[in-house]
Tab-separated table of N, CA and C in Angstrom:
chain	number	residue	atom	x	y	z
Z	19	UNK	N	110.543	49.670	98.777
Z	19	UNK	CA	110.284	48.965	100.015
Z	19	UNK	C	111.310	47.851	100.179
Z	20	UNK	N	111.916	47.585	101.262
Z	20	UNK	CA	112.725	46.723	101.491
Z	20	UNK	C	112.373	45.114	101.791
Z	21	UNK	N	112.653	44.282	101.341
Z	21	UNK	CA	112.408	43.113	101.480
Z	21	UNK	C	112.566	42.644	102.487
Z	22	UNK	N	111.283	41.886	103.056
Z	22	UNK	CA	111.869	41.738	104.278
Z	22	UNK	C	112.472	40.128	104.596
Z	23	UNK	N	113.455	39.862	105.691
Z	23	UNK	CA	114.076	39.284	106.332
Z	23	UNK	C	113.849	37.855	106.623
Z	24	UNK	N	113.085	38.078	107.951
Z	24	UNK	CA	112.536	36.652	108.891
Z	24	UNK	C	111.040	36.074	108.818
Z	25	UNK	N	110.719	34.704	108.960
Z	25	UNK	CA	109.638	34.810	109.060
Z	25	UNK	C	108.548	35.532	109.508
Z	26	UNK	N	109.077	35.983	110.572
Z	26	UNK	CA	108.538	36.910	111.498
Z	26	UNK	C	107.805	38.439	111.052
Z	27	UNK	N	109.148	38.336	110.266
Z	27	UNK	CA	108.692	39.764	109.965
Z	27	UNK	C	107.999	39.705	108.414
Z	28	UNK	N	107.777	38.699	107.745
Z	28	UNK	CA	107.190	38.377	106.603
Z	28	UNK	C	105.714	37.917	107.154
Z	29	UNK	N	105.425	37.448	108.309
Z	29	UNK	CA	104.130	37.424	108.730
Z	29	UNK	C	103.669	38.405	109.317
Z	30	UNK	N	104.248	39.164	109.830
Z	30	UNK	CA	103.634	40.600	110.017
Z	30	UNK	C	103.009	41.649	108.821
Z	31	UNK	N	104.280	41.489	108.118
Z	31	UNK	CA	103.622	42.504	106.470
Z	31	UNK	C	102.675	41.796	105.845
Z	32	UNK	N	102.567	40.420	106.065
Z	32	UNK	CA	101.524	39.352	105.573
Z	32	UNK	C	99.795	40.125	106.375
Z	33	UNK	N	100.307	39.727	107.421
Z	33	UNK	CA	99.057	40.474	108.034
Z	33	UNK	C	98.744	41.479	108.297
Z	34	UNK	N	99.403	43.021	107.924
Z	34	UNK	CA	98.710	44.274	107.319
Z	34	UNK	C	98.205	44.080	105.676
Z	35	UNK	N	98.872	42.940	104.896
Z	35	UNK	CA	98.216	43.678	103.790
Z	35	UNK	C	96.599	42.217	103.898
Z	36	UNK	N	96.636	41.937	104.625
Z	36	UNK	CA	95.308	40.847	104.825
Z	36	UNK	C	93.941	41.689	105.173
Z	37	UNK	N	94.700	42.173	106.247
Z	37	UNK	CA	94.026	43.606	106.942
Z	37	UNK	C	93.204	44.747	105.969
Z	38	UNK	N	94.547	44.737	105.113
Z	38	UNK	CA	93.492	46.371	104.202
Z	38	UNK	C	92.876	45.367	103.117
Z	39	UNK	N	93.491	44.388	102.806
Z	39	UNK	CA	92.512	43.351	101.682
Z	39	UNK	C	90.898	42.734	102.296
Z	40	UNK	N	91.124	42.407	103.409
Z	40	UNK	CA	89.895	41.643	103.862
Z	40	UNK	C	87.999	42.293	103.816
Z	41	UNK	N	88.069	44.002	104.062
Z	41	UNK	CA	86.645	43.699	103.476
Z	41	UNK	C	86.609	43.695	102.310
Z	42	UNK	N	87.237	44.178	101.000
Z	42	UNK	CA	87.238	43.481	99.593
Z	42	UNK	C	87.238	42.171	99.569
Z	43	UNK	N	88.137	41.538	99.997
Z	43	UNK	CA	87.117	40.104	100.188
Z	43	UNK	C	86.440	39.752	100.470
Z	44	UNK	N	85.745	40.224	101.632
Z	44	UNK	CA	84.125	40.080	102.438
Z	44	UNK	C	83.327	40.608	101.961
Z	45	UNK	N	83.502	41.400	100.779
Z	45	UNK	CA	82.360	42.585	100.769
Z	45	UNK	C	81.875	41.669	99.968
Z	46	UNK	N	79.810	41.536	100.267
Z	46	UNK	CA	79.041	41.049	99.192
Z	46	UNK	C	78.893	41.143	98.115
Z	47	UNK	N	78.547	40.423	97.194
Z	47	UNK	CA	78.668	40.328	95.424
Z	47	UNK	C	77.241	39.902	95.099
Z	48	UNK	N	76.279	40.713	94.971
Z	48	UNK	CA	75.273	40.539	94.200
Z	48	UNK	C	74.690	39.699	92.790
Z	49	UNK	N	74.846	38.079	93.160
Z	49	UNK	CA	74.760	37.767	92.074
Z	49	UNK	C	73.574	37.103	91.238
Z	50	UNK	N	72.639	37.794	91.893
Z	50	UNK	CA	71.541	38.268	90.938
Z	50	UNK	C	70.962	39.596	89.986
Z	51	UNK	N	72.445	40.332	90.164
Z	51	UNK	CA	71.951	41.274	89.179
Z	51	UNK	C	72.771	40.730	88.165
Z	52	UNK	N	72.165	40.641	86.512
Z	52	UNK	CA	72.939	39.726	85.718
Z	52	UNK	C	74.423	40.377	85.223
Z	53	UNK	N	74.441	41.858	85.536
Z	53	UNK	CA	75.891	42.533	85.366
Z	53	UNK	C	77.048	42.009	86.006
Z	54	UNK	N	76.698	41.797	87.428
Z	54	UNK	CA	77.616	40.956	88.481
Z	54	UNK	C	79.105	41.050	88.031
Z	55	UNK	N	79.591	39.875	86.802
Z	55	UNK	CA	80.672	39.831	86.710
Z	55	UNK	C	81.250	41.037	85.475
Z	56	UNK	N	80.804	41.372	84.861
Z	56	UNK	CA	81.187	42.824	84.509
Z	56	UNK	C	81.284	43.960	85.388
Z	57	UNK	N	80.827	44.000	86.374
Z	57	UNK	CA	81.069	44.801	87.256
Z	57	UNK	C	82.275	44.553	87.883
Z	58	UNK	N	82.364	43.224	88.621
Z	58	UNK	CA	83.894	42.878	88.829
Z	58	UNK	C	85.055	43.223	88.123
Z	59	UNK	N	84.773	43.012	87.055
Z	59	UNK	CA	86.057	42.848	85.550
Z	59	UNK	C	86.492	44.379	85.870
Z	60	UNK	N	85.317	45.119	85.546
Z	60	UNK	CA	86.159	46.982	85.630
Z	60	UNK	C	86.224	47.389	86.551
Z	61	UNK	N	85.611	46.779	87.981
Z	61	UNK	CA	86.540	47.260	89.110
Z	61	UNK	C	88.053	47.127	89.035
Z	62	UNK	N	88.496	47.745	90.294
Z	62	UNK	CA	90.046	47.774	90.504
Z	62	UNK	C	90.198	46.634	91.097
Z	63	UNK	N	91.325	45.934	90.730
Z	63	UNK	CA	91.753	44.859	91.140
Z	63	UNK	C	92.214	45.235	93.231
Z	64	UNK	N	91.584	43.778	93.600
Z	64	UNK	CA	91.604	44.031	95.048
Z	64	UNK	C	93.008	44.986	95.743
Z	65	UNK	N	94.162	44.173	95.503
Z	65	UNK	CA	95.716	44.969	95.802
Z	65	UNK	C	95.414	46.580	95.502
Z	66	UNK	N	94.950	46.453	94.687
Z	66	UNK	CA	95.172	48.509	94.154
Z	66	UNK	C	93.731	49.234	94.968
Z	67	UNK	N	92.815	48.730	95.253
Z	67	UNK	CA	91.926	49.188	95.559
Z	67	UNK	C	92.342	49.600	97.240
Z	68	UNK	N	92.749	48.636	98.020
Z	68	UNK	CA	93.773	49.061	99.068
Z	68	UNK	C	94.880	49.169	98.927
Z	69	UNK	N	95.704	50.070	98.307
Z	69	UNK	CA	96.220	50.384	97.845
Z	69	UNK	C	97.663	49.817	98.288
Z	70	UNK	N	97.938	48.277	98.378
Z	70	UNK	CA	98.765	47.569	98.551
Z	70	UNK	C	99.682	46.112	98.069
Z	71	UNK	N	99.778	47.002	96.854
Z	71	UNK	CA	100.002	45.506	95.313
Z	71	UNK	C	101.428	45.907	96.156
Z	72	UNK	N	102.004	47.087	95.886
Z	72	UNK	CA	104.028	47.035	96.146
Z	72	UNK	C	103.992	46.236	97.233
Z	73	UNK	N	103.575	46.242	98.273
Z	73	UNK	CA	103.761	45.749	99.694
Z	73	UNK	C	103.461	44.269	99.428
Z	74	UNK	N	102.210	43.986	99.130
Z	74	UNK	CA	102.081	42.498	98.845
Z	74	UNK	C	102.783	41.527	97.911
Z	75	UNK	N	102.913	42.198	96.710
Z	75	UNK	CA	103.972	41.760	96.182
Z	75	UNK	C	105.283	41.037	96.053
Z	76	UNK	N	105.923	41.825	96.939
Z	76	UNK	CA	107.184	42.188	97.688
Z	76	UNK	C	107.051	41.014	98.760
Z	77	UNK	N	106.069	40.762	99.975
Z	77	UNK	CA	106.135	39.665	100.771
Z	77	UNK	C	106.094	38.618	99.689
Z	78	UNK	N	104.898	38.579	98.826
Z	78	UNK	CA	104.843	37.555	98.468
Z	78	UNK	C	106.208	36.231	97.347
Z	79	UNK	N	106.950	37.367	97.326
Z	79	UNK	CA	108.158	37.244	96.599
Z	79	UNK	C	109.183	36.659	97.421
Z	80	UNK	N	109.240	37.625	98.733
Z	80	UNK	CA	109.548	36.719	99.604
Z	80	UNK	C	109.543	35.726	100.286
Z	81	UNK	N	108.307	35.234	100.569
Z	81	UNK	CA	108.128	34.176	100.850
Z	81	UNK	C	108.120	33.040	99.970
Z	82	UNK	N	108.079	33.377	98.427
Z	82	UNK	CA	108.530	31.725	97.712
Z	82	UNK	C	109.867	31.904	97.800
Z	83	UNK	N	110.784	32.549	98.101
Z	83	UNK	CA	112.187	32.767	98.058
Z	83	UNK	C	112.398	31.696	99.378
Z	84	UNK	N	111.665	31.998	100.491
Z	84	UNK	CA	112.022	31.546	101.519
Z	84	UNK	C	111.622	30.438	101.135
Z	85	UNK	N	110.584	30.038	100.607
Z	85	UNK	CA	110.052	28.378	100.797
Z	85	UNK	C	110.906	28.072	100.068
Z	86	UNK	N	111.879	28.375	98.790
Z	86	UNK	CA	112.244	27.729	97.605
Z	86	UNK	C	113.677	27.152	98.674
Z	87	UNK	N	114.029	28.183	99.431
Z	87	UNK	CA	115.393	28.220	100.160
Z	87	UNK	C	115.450	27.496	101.114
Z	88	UNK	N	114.510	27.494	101.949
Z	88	UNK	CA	114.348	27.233	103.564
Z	88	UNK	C	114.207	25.808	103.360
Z	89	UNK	N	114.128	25.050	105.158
Z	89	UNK	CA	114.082	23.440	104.973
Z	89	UNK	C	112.463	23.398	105.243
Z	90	UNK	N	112.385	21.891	105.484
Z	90	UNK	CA	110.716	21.556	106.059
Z	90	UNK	C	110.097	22.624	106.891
Z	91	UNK	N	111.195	22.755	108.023
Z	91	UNK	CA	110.038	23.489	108.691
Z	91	UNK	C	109.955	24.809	108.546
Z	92	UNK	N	110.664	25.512	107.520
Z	92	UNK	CA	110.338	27.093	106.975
Z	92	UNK	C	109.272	26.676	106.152
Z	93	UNK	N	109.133	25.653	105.099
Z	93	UNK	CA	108.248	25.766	104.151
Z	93	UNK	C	106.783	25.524	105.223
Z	94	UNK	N	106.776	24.679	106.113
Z	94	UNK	CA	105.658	24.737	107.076
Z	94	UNK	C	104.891	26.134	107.554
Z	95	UNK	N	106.184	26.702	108.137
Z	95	UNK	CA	105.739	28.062	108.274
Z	95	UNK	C	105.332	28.571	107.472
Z	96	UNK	N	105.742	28.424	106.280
Z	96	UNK	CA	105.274	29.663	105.042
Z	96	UNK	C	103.382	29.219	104.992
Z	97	UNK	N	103.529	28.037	104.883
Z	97	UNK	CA	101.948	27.209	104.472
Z	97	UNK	C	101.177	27.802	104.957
Z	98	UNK	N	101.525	27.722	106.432
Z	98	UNK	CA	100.496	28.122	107.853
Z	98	UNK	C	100.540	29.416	107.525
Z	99	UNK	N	101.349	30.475	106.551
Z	99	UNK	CA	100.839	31.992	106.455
Z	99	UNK	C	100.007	32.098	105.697
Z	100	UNK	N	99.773	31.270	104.895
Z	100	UNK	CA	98.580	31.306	103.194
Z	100	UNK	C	97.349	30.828	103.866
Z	101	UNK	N	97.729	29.494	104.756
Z	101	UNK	CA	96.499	29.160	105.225
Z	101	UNK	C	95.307	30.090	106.267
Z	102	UNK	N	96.316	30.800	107.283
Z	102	UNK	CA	95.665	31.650	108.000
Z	102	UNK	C	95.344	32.971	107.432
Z	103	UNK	N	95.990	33.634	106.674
Z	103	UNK	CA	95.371	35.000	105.906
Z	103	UNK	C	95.317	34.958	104.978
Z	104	UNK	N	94.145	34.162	104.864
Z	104	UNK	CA	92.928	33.860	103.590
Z	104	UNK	C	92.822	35.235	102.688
Z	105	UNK	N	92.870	36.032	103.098
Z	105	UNK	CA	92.615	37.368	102.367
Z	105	UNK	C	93.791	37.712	101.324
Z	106	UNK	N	94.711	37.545	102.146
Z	106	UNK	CA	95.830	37.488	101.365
Z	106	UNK	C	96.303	36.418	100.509
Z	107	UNK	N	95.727	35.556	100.648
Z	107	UNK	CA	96.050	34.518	99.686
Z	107	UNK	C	94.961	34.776	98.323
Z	108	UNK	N	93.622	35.232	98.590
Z	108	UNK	CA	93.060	35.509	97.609
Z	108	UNK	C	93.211	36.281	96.766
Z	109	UNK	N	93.952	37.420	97.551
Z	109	UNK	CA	94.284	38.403	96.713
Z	109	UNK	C	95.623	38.982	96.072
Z	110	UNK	N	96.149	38.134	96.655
Z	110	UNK	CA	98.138	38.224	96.173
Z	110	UNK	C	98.702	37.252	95.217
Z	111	UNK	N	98.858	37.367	93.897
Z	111	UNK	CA	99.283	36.694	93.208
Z	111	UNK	C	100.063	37.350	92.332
Z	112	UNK	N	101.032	36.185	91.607
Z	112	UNK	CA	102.126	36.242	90.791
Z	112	UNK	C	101.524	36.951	89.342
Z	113	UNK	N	102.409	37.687	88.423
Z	113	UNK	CA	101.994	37.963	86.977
Z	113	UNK	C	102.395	36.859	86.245
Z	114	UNK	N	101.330	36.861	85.211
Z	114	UNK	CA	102.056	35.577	84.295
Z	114	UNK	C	103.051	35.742	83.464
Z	115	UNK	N	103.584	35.732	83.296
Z	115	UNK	CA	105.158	35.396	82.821
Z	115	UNK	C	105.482	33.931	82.092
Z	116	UNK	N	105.147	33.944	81.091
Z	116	UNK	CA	105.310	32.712	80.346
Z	116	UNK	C	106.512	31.941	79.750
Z	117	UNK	N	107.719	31.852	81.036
Z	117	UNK	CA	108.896	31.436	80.739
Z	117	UNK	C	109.147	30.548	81.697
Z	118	UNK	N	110.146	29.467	81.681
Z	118	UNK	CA	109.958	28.028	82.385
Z	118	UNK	C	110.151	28.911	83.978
Z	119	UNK	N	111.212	29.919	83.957
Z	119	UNK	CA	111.384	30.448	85.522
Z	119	UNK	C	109.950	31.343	86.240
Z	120	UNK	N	109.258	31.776	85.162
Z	120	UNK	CA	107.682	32.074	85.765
Z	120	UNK	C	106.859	31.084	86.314
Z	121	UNK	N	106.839	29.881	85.135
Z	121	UNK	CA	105.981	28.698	85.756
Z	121	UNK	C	106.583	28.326	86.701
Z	122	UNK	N	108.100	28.084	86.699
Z	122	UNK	CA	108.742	27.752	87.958
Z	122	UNK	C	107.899	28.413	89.526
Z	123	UNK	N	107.733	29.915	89.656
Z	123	UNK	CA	107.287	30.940	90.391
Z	123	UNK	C	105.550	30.919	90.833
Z	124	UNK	N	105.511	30.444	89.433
Z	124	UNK	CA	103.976	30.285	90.040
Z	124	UNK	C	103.581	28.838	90.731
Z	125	UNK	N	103.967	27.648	89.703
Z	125	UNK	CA	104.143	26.456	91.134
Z	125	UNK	C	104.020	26.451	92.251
Z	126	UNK	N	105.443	27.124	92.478
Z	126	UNK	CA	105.787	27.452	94.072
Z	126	UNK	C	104.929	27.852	94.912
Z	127	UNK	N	103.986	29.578	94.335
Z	127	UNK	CA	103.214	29.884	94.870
Z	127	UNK	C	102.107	28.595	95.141
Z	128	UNK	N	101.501	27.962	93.996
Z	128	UNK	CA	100.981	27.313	93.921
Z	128	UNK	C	101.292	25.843	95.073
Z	129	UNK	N	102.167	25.846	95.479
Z	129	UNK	CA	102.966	24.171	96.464
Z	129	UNK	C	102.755	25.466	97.750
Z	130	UNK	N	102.969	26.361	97.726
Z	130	UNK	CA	103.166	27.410	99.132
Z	130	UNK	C	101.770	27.300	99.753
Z	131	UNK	N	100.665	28.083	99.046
Z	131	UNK	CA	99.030	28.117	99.246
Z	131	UNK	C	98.846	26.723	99.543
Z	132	UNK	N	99.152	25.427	98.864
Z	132	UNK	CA	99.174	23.972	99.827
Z	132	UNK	C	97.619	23.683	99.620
Z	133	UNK	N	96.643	23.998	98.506
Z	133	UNK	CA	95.749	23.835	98.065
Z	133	UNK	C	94.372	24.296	98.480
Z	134	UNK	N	94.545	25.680	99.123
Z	134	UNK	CA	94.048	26.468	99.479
Z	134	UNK	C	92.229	26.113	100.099
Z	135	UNK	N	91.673	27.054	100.007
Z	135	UNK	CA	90.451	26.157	100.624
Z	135	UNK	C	89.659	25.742	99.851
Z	136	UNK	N	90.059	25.256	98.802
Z	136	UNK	CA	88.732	24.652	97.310
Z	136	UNK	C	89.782	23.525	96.795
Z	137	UNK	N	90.262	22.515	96.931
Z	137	UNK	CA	91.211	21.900	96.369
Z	137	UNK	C	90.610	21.795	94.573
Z	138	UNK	N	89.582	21.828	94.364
Z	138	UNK	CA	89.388	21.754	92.724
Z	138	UNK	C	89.317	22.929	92.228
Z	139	UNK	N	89.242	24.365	93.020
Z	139	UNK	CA	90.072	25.937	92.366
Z	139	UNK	C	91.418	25.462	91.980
Z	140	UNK	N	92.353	24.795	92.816
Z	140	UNK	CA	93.273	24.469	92.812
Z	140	UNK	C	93.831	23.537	92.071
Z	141	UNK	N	93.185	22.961	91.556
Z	141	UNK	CA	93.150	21.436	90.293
Z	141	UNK	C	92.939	22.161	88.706
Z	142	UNK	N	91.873	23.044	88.519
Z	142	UNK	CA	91.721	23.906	87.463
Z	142	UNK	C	92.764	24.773	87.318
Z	143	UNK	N	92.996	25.345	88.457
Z	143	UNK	CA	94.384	26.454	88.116
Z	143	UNK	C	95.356	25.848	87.273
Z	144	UNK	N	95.661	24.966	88.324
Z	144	UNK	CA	97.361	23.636	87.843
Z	144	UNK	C	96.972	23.177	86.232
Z	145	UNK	N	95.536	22.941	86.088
Z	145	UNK	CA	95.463	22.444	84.457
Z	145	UNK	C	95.692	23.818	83.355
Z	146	UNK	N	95.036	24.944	83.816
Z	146	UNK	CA	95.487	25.792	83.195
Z	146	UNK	C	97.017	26.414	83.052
Z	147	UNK	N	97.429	26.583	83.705
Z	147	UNK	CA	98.933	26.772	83.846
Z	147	UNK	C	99.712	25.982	83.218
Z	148	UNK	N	99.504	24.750	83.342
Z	148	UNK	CA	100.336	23.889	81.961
Z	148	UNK	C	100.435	23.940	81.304
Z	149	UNK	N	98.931	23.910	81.147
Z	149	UNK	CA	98.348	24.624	79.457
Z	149	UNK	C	99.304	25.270	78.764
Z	150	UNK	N	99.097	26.750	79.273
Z	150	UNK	CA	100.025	27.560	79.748
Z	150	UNK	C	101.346	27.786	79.079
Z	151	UNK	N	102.262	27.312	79.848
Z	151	UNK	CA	103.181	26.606	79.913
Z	151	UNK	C	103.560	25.930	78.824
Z	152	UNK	N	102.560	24.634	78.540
Z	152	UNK	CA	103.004	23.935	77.427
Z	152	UNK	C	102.907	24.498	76.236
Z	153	UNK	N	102.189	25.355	75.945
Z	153	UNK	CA	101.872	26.076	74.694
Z	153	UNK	C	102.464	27.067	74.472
Z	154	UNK	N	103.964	28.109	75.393
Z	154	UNK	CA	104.303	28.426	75.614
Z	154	UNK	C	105.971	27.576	75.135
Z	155	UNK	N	105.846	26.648	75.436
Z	155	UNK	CA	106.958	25.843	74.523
Z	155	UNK	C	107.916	25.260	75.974
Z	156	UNK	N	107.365	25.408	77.020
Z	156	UNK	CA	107.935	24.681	78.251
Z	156	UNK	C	107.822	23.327	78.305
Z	157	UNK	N	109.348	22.551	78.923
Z	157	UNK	CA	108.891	21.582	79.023
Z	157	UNK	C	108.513	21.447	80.723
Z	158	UNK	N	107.140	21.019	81.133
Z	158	UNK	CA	107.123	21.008	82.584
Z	158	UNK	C	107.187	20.428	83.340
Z	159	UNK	N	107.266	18.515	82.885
Z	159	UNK	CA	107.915	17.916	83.553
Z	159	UNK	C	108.874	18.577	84.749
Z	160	UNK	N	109.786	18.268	84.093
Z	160	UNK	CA	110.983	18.465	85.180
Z	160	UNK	C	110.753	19.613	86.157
Z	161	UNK	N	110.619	20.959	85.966
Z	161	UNK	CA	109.324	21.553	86.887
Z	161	UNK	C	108.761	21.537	87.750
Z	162	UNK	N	107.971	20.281	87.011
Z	162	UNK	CA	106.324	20.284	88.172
Z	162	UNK	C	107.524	19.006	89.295
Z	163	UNK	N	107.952	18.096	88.593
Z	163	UNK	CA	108.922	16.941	89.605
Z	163	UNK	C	109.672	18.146	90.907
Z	164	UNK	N	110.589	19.151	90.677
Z	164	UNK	CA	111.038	20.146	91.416
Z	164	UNK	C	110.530	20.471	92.408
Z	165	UNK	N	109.250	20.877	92.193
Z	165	UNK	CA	108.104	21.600	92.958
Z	165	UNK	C	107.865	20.606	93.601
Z	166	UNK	N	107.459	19.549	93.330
Z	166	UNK	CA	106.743	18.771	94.008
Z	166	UNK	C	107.387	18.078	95.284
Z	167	UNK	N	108.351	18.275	94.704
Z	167	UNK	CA	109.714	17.553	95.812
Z	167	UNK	C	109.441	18.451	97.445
Z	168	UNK	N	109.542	19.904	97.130
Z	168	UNK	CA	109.179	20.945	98.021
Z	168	UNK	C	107.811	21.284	99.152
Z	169	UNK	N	106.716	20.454	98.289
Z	169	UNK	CA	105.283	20.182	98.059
Z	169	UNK	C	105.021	19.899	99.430
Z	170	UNK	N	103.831	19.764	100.673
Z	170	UNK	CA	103.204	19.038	101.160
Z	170	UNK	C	102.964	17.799	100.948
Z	171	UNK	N	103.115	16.361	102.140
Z	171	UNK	CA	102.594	15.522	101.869
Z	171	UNK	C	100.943	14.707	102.065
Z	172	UNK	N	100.529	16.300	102.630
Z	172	UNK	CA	99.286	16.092	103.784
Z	172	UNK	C	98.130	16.324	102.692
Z	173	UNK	N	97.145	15.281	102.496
Z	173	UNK	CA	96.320	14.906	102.287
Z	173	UNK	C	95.084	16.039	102.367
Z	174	UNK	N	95.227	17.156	102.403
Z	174	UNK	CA	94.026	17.405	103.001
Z	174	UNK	C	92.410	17.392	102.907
Z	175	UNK	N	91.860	17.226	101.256
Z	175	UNK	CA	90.637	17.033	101.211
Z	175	UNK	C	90.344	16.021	100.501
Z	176	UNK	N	91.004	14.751	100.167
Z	176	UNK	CA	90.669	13.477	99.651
Z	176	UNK	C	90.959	13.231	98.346
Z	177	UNK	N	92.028	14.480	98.229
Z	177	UNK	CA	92.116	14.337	96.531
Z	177	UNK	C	93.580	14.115	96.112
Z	178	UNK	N	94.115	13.784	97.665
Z	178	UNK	CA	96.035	13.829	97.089
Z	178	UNK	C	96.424	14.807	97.901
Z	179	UNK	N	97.569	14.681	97.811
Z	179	UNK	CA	98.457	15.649	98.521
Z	179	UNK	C	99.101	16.705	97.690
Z	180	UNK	N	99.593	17.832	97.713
Z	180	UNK	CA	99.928	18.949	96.845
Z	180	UNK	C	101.553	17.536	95.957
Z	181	UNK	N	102.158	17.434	96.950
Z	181	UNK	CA	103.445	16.351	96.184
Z	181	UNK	C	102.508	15.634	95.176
Z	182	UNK	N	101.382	14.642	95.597
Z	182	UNK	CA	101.405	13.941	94.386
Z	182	UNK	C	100.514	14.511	93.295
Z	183	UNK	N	99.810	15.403	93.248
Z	183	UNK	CA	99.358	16.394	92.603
Z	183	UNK	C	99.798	16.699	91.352
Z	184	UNK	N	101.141	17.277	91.682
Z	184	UNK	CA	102.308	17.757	91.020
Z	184	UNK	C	102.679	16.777	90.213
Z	185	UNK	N	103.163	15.762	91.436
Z	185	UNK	CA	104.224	14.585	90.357
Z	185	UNK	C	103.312	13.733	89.076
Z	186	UNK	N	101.718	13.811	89.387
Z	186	UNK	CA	100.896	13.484	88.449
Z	186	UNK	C	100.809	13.883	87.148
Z	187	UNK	N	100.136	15.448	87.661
Z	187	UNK	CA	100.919	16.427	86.674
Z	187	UNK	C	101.815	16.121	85.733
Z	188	UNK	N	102.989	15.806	85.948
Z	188	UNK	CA	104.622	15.604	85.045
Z	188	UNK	C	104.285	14.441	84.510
Z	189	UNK	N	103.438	13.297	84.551
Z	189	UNK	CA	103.570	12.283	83.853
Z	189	UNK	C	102.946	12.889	82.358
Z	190	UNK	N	103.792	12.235	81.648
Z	190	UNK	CA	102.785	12.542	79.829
Z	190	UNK	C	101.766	11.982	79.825
């Protein structure tokens, strides 16, 4: 599949694979039967179940390329694509890759999504990933400072802004 191009056309492939993701995301989860999350675990992961990991992938690659590349107002645009197809943000993510240019990758994703709609999903992730990271033999300072530079400054649920988030993060 070819990578695509323009924003334009990265929000379009954004929103077919939202499309075949979204009733897997909607679909109810029974969580009073006590199996619940074993049942999850050996299902198919959402991307494969609509059978659209290559496709999502692939945007999603693109678009930290673009945010990593682009100025303010590409990275704006990119935000406003995570923010509006929720589906796709839930269900499109990076592999872990435990080398400073992975954490680098996942950050990004992580500064792109702009703290998605749970800012403390988003606080647990970032602690794990360091983790991560640090145990992994990264140093992430310098890193998380990078990212953060790229980051949102907008405040959105009372807990900081994705920038100072980050730059918190990097302190020892």
């Amino acid at each position: 599949m070819e990578q695509p191009t323009g924003i334009e056309e990265m929000a379009e492939r954004v929103a077919l694979v939202d499309a075949a993701v979204r009733p897997i995301a909607q679909r109810p989860v029974d969580i009073t039967d006590p199996d619940w999350v074993e049942k999850m675990r050996q299902g198919p992961a959402p991307l494969d179940e609509a059978g659209v990991r290559a496709e999502a992938e692939s945007v999603l690659r693109a678009l930290i390329a673009v945010y990593t590349q682009g100025d303010e107002s590409l990275r704006v645009s990119v935000r406003g694509l995570f923010s509006r197809y929720t589906s796709f943000r839930w269900a499109t993510h990076l592999p872990v890759d435990p080398t400073p240019e992975g954490f680098r990758q996942r950050l990004l994703h992580m500064s792109a999504v702009d703290q998605g709609s749970d800012m403390r999903d988003e606080l647990l992730s970032l602690r794990d990933l360091c983790a991560d990271a640090r145990t992994a033999g990264i140093d992430i300072g310098p890193i998380l400072r990078e990212v953060a530079e790229l980051s949102s400054r907008e405040d959105k649920y009372g807990m900081g802004s994705m920038r100072d988030i980050l730059r918190g993060a990097a302190q020892p």
